XYZ file of C-alpha atoms in Angstrom:
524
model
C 141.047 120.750 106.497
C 137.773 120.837 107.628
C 135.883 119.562 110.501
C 136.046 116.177 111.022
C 132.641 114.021 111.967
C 131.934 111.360 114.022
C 129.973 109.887 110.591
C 129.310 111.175 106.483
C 126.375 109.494 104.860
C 126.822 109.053 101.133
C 123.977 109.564 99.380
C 120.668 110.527 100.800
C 117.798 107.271 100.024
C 115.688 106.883 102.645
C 118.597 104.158 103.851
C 120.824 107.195 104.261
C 118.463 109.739 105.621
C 117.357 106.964 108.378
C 121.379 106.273 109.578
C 122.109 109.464 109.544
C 119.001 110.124 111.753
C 119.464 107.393 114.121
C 123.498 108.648 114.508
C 122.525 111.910 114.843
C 119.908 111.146 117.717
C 122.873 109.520 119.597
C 124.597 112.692 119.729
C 126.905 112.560 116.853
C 127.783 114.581 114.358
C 126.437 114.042 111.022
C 126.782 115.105 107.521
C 125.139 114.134 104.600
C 126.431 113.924 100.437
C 123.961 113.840 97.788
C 125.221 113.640 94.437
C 121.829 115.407 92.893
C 120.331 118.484 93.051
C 117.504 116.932 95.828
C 117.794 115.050 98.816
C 115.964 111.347 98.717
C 116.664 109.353 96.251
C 113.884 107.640 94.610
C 112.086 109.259 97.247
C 112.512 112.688 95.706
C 109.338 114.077 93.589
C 109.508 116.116 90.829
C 107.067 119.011 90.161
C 105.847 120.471 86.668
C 103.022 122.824 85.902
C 102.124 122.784 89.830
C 101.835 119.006 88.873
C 103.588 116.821 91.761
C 105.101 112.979 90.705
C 106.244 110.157 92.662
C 109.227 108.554 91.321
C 109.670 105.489 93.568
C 106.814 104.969 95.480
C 103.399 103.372 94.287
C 102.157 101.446 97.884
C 104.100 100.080 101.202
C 103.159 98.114 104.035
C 103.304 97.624 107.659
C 102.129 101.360 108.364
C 99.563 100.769 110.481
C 99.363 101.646 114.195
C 102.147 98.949 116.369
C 103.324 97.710 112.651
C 107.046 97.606 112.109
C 107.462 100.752 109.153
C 104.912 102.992 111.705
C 106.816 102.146 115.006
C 110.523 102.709 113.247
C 109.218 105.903 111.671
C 108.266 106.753 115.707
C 111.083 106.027 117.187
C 113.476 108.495 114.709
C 110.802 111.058 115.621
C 109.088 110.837 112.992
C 105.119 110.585 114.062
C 104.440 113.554 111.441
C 104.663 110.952 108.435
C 101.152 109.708 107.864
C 99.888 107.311 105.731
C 96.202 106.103 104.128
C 95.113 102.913 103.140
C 94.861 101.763 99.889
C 91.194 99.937 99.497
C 91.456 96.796 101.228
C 89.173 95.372 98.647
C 91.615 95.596 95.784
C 94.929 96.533 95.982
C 96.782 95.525 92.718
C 94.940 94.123 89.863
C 96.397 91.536 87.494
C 95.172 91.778 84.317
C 96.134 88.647 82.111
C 94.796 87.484 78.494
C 90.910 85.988 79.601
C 91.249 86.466 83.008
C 91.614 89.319 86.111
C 92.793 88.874 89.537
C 92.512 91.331 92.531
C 94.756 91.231 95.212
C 92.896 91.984 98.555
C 94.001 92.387 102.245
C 93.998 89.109 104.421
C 95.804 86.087 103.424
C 92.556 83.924 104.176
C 90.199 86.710 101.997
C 92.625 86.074 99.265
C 92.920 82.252 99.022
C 88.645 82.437 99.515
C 88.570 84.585 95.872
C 91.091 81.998 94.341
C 89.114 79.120 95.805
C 85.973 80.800 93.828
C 87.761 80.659 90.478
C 89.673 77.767 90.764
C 87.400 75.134 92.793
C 89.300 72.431 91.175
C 92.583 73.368 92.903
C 90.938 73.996 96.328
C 92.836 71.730 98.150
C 96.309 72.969 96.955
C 95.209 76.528 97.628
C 94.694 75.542 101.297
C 97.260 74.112 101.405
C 99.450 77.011 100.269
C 97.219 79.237 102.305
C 98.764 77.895 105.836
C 102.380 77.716 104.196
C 101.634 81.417 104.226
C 100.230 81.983 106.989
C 103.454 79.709 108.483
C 105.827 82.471 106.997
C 103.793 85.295 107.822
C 104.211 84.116 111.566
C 107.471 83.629 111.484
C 108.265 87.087 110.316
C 106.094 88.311 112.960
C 107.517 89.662 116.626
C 106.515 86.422 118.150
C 107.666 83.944 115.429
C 109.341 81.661 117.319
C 107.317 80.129 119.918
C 107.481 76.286 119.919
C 103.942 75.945 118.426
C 105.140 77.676 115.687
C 108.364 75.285 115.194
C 105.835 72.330 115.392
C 103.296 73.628 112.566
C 106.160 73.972 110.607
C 107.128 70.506 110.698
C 105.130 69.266 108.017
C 106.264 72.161 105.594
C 110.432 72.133 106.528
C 110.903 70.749 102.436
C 108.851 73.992 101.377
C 110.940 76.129 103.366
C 114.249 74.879 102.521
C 113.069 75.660 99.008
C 111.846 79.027 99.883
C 115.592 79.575 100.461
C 117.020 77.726 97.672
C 114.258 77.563 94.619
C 112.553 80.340 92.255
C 109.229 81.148 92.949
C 107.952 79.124 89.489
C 109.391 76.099 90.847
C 107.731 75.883 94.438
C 104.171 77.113 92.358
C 104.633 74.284 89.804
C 105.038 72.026 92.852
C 101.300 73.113 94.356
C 99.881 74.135 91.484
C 98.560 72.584 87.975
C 96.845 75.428 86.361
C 99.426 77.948 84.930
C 96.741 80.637 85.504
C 96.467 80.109 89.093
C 100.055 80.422 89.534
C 100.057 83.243 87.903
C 97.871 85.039 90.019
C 100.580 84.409 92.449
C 103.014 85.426 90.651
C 101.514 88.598 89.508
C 103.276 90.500 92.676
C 106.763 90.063 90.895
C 106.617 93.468 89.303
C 107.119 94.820 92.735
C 110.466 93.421 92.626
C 111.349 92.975 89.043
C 111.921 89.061 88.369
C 109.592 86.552 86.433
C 108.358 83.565 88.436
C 111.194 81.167 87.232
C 114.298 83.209 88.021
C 113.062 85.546 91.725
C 113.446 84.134 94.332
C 110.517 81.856 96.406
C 111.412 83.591 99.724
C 111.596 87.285 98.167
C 108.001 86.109 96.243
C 106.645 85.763 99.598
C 107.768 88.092 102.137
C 106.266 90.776 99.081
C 102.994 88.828 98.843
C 102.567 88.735 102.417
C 103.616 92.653 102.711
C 100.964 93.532 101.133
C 98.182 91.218 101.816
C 98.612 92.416 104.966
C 97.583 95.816 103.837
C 99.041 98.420 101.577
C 99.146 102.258 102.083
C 100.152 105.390 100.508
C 101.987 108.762 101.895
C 99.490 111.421 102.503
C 101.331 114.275 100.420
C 103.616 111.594 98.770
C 106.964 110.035 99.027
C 108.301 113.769 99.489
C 106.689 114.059 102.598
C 108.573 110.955 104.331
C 111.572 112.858 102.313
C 111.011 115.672 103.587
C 110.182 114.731 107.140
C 113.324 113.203 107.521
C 114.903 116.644 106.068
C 113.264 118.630 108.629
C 114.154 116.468 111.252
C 117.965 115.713 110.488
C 118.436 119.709 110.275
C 116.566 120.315 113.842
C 119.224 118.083 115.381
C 121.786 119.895 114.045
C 123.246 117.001 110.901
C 124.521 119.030 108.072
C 123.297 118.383 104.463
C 124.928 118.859 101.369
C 123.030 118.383 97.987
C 124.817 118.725 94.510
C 127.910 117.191 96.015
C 128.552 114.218 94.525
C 131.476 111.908 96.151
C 134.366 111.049 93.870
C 136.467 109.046 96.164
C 136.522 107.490 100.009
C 140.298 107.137 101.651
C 140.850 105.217 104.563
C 143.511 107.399 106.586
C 146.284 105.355 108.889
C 144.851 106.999 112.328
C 141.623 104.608 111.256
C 139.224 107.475 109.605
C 138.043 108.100 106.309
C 138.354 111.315 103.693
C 135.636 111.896 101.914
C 135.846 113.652 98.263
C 133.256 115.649 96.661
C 133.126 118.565 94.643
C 136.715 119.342 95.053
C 136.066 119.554 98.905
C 137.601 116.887 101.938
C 135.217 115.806 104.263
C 137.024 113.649 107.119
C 135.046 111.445 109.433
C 135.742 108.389 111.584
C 132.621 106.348 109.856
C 130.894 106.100 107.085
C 127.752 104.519 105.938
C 127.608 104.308 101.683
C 123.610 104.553 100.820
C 124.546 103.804 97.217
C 125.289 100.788 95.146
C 127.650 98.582 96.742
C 129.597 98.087 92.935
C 129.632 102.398 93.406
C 130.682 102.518 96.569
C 133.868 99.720 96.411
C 134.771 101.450 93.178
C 135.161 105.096 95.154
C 137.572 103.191 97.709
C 141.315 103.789 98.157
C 143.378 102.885 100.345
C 141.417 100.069 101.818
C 139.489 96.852 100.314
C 136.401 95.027 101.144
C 136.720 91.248 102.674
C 137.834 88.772 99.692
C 133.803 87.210 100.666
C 132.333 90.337 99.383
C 134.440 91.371 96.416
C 133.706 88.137 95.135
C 130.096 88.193 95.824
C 130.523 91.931 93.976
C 132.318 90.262 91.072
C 128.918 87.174 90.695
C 126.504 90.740 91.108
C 123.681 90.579 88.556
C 121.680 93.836 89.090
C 118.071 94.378 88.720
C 116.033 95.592 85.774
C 115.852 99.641 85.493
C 112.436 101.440 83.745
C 111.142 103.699 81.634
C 108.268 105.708 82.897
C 105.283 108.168 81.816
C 103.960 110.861 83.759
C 101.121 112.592 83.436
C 97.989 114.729 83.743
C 94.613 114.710 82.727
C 91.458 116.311 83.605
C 89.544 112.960 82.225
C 87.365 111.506 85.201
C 89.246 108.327 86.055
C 86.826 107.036 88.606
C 84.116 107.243 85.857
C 86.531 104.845 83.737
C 86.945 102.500 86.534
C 89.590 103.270 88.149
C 90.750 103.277 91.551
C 93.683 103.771 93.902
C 94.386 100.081 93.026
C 97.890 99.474 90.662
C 96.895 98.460 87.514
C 99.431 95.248 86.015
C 98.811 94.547 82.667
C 99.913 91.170 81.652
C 99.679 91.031 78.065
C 101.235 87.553 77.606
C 100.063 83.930 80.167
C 103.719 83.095 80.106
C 105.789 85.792 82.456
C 108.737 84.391 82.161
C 108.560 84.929 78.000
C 107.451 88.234 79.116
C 110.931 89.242 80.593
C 113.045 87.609 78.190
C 111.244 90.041 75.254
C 112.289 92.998 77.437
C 115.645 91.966 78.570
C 116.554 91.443 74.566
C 115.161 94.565 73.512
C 112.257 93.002 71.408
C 109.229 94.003 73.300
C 106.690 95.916 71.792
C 106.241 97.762 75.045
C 102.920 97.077 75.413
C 102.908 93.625 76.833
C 103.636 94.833 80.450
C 102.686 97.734 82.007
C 101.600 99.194 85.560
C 98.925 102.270 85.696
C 98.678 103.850 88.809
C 97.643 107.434 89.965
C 98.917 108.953 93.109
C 95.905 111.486 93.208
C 93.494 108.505 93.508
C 95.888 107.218 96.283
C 95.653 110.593 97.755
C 93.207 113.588 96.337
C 94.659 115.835 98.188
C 98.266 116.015 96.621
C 99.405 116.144 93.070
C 97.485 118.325 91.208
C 96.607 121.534 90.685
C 93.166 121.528 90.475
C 90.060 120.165 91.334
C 88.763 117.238 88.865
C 92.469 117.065 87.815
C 94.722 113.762 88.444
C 98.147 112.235 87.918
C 98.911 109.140 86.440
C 102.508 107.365 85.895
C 103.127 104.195 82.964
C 105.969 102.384 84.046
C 107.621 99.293 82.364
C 110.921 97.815 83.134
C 113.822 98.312 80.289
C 116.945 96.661 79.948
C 119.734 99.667 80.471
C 121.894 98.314 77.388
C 119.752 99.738 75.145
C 120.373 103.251 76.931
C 124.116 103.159 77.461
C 124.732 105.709 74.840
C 123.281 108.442 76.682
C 124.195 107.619 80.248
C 127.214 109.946 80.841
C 125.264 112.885 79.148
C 123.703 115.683 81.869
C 119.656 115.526 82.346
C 117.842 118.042 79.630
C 121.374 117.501 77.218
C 121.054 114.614 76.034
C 120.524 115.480 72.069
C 117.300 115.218 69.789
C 117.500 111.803 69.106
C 117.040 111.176 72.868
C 114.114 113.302 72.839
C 112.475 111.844 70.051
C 113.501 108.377 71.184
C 111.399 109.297 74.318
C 108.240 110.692 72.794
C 107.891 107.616 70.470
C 107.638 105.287 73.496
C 105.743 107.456 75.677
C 103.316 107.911 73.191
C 103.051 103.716 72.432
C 102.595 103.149 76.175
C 99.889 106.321 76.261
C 98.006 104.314 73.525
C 98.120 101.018 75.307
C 96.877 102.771 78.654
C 93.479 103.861 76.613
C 92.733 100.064 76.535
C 91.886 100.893 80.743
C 91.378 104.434 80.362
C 89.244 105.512 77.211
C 90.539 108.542 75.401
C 93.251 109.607 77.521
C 95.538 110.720 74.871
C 93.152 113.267 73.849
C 93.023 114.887 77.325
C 96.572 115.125 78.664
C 97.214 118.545 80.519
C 101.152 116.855 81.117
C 103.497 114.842 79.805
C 106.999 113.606 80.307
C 108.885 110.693 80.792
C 111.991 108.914 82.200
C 114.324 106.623 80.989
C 117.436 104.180 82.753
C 119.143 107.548 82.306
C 117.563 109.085 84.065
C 117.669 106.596 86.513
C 121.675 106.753 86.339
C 121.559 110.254 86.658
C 119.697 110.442 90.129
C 120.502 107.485 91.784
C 123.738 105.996 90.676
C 122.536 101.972 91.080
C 124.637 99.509 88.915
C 123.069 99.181 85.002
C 120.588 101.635 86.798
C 118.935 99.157 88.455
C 115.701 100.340 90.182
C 115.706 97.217 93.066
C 119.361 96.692 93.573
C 120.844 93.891 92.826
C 118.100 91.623 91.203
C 116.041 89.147 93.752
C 117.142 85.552 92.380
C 117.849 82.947 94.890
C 121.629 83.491 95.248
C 121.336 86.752 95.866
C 118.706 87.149 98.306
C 118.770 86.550 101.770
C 122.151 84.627 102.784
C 123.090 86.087 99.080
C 122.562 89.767 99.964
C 125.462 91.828 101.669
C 125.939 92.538 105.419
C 126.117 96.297 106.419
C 129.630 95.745 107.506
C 131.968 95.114 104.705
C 135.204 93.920 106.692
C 136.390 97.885 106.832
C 136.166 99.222 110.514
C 134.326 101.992 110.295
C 132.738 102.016 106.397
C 128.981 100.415 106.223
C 126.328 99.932 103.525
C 122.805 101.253 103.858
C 119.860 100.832 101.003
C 119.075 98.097 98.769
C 122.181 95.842 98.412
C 121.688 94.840 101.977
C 118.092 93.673 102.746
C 116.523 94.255 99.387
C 114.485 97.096 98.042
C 111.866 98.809 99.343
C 111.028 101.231 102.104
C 111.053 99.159 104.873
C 113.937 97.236 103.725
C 115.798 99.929 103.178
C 114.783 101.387 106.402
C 115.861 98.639 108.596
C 119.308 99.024 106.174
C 119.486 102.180 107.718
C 119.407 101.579 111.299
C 121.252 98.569 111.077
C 124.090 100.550 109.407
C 123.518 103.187 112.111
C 123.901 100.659 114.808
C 127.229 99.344 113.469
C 128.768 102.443 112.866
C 127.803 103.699 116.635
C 129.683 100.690 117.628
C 132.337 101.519 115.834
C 132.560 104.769 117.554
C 132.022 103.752 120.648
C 135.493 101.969 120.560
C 137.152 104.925 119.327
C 136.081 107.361 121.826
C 133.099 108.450 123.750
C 130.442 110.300 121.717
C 130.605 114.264 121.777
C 127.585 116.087 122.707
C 127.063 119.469 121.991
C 127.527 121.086 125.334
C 124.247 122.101 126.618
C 122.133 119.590 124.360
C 120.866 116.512 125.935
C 122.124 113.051 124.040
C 119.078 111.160 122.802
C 118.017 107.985 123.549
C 118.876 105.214 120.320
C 115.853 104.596 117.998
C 114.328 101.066 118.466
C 115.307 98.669 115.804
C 112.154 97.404 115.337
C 111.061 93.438 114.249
């Protein structure tokens, strides 16, 4: 047998890498499964040609100085992970048929610009404006002072629907002019649900994210990666990559084996980074509370993608563009939008996000001067891929291949419409598929967002670290919702239930001769 640890994270997301962190500060021992070849998750870059791509991340928020993502990333030790800011004059752009709509910081400089093109609906827009501002202060530190409570008054229906409605149904209700909502609506991408099935409150909270500013990784999501690498290693945690876990048994003394790569790993916790459907399906000897199995059994996941990378030495500032994302909207009606791609009979080109994590930050990702990288990315429905699912990465036959460079090509052509000629000057190419997806990351129908953002299953309808198991908790996307922050917080709160767990077992052990650290703060 080998050692046993006070806690084994499964899989190595950033919700993962941040509990194992946060248990390893307190003194315990830590090691760490990842079923792929690279620690992170979707925060794990690939690298071709001395070309470097993102996978998962495009933008965040709350980075700045005293925000919640900057002080959590402090307080694990992190103050190395730096960030820049994505122009505050134009952070995504919504392209729709006849009109264009550019998302800027500041919830006030954002309803002014919609004011300008929509004078008609100026009074709804206000109005909308302080429902906003309402939410965005009571997500805030000091959200619930009794002034607060008392401008809320007037909006309690709003907010009850906020918990309760889709997004396209609280728009409708402010709203006449489709367009206008749709510039609202424009920010679903970012979570993968049309306007009349995601959620109102999701809608919002990613809205208000990133009106509140938006910034990218200096280096790129594997330098929060790797960060956390460095970081869990200099404290001692043990990492294991290429190890993925077949099964988790809950022993009588209380504990947990842990199976991977015909090794046993025994620990008295464990927090499960990967899809809750994964992780209750690697369980024996033990079951979930009846309340979450049957929330597992209603699960609808989220939509997975298919992506383009690549790199040119065209100038893309000269073509106009910027470190801005780039949503084409080739259809008013979003909703229709989804239901082409969810049925397989979307001609690919209808919805589409550009963006190029050299513009973002020119000092990472390419090789060369006057050389940049650009990712396509649409969402797919993973039905259409199941064939090729169980099949290794780089074996997956010639019809795969070919499959691949018919669609990468399609969506290459319908980038020119923003970017002039860029088929002709490609110094990269390759692309990724829900496959892929399943390959590195294990979600359920390889969802890239967890389980999908409609009303049930956000907020009250997500799932609680603890799953009714003393001692087994979830970290990543099933539990707040996708995202870095989310996931983050996922992490720490799965961190924090697991040290209580362990607390009532027995006192921590700390290496002798090693002080214990001090918790990380949770954070707002």
């Amino acid at each position: 047998m080998s050692e046993t640890y006070d806690a084994i994270v499964v899989g190595t997301g950033i919700g993962g890498l941040t509990a194992g962190l946060a248990l390893q500060r307190q003194g315990r021992s830590v090691l760490l499964l990842e079923g792929a070849k690279q620690f992170g998750g979707l925060l794990n870059p690939f690298s071709r040609k001395g070309y470097h791509f993102d996978v998962g991340v495009h933008y965040l928020g709350q980075a700045a100085p005293g925000e919640a993502l900057r002080t959590d990333l402090d307080a694990l030790g992190l103050e190395e992970v730096r960030f820049r800011e994505i122009d505050p004059d134009c952070i995504d752009r919504y392209v729709f048929p006849g009109y264009e709509v550019r998302l800027v910081k500041g919830i006030e400089r954002w309803c002014d610009g919609l004011v300008a093109d929509f004078p008609r609906e100026e009074r709804a827009i206000r109005r909308f404006q302080r429902l906003m501002l309402l939410l965005d202060r009571a997500m805030s530190p000091a959200g619930s002072e009794a002034a607060d409570l008392l401008r809320a008054l007037p909006f309690t229906a709003d907010l009850v629907r906020l918990l309760r409605a889709p997004f396209g149904a609280l728009l409708e209700r402010y709203f006449e002019d489709p367009l206008l909502r749709n510039a609202f609506a424009g920010c679903g991408g970012d979570i993968g649900l049309p306007p009349g099935r995601v959620s109102a409150l999701a809608s919002m909270v990613v809205l208000l994210y990133y009106l509140n500013g938006a910034y990218y990784p200096i280096g790129g999501s594997g330098s929060i990666r790797d960060a956390y690498v460095r970081a869990l290693r200099e404290q001692g945690a043990e990492l294991k990559r290429s190890h993925m876990v077949d099964r988790i048994e809950k022993r009588p003394d209380g504990g947990f084996e842990v199976h991977a790569r015909g090794q046993r790993f025994s620990a008295r916790s464990v927090v499960s980074n990967v899809d809750i459907v994964h992780t209750l399906g690697l369980l024996r000897g033990c079951r979930a509370s009846r309340r979450t199995r049957r929330k597992v059994r209603e699960l609808r996941p989220s939509l997975s993608c298919f992506s383009v990378f690549l790199a040119t030495d065209l100038d893309l500032p000269g073509c106009g563009m910027t470190d801005a994302n780039l949503w084409h909207y080739g259809d008013r009606d979003i909703d229709a939008i989804y239901q082409r791609i969810e049925a397989g009979t979307s001609d690919g080109t209808e919805f589409f996000l550009i963006t190029s994590p050299t513009l973002k930050d020119p000092d990472s990702g390419r090789s060369h001067a006057g050389e940049y990288t650009l990712e396509v990315l649409t969402f797919a429905a993973p039905g259409h891929y199941e064939r090729w699912l169980d099949a290794p990465t780089m074996k997956r036959g010639g019809d795969y291949l070919e499959m691949k460079e018919r669609i990468a090509d399609h969506f290459i052509g319908a980038a020119e419409r923003y970017i002039p000629g860029l088929g002709g000057r490609l110094l990269h190419k390759e692309s990724a598929t829900p496959a892929t997806v399943w390959s590195y990351v294990r979600s359920r129908a390889s969802g890239i967002y967890g389980p999908e953002h409609s009303p049930d299953q956000f907020g009250l309808g997500r799932f609680l670290p603890s799953v009714g198991i003393p001692g087994l908790y979830l970290a990543g996307a099933s539990v707040f919702g996708c995202g870095i922050s989310l996931c983050l917080k996922s992490g720490l709160m799965a961190a924090d239930f697991a040290e209580r767990h362990l607390r009532k077992a027995r006192p921590a052990r700390v290496p002798v001769g090693e002080p214990s650290v001090s918790a990380p703060a949770r954070g707002t």
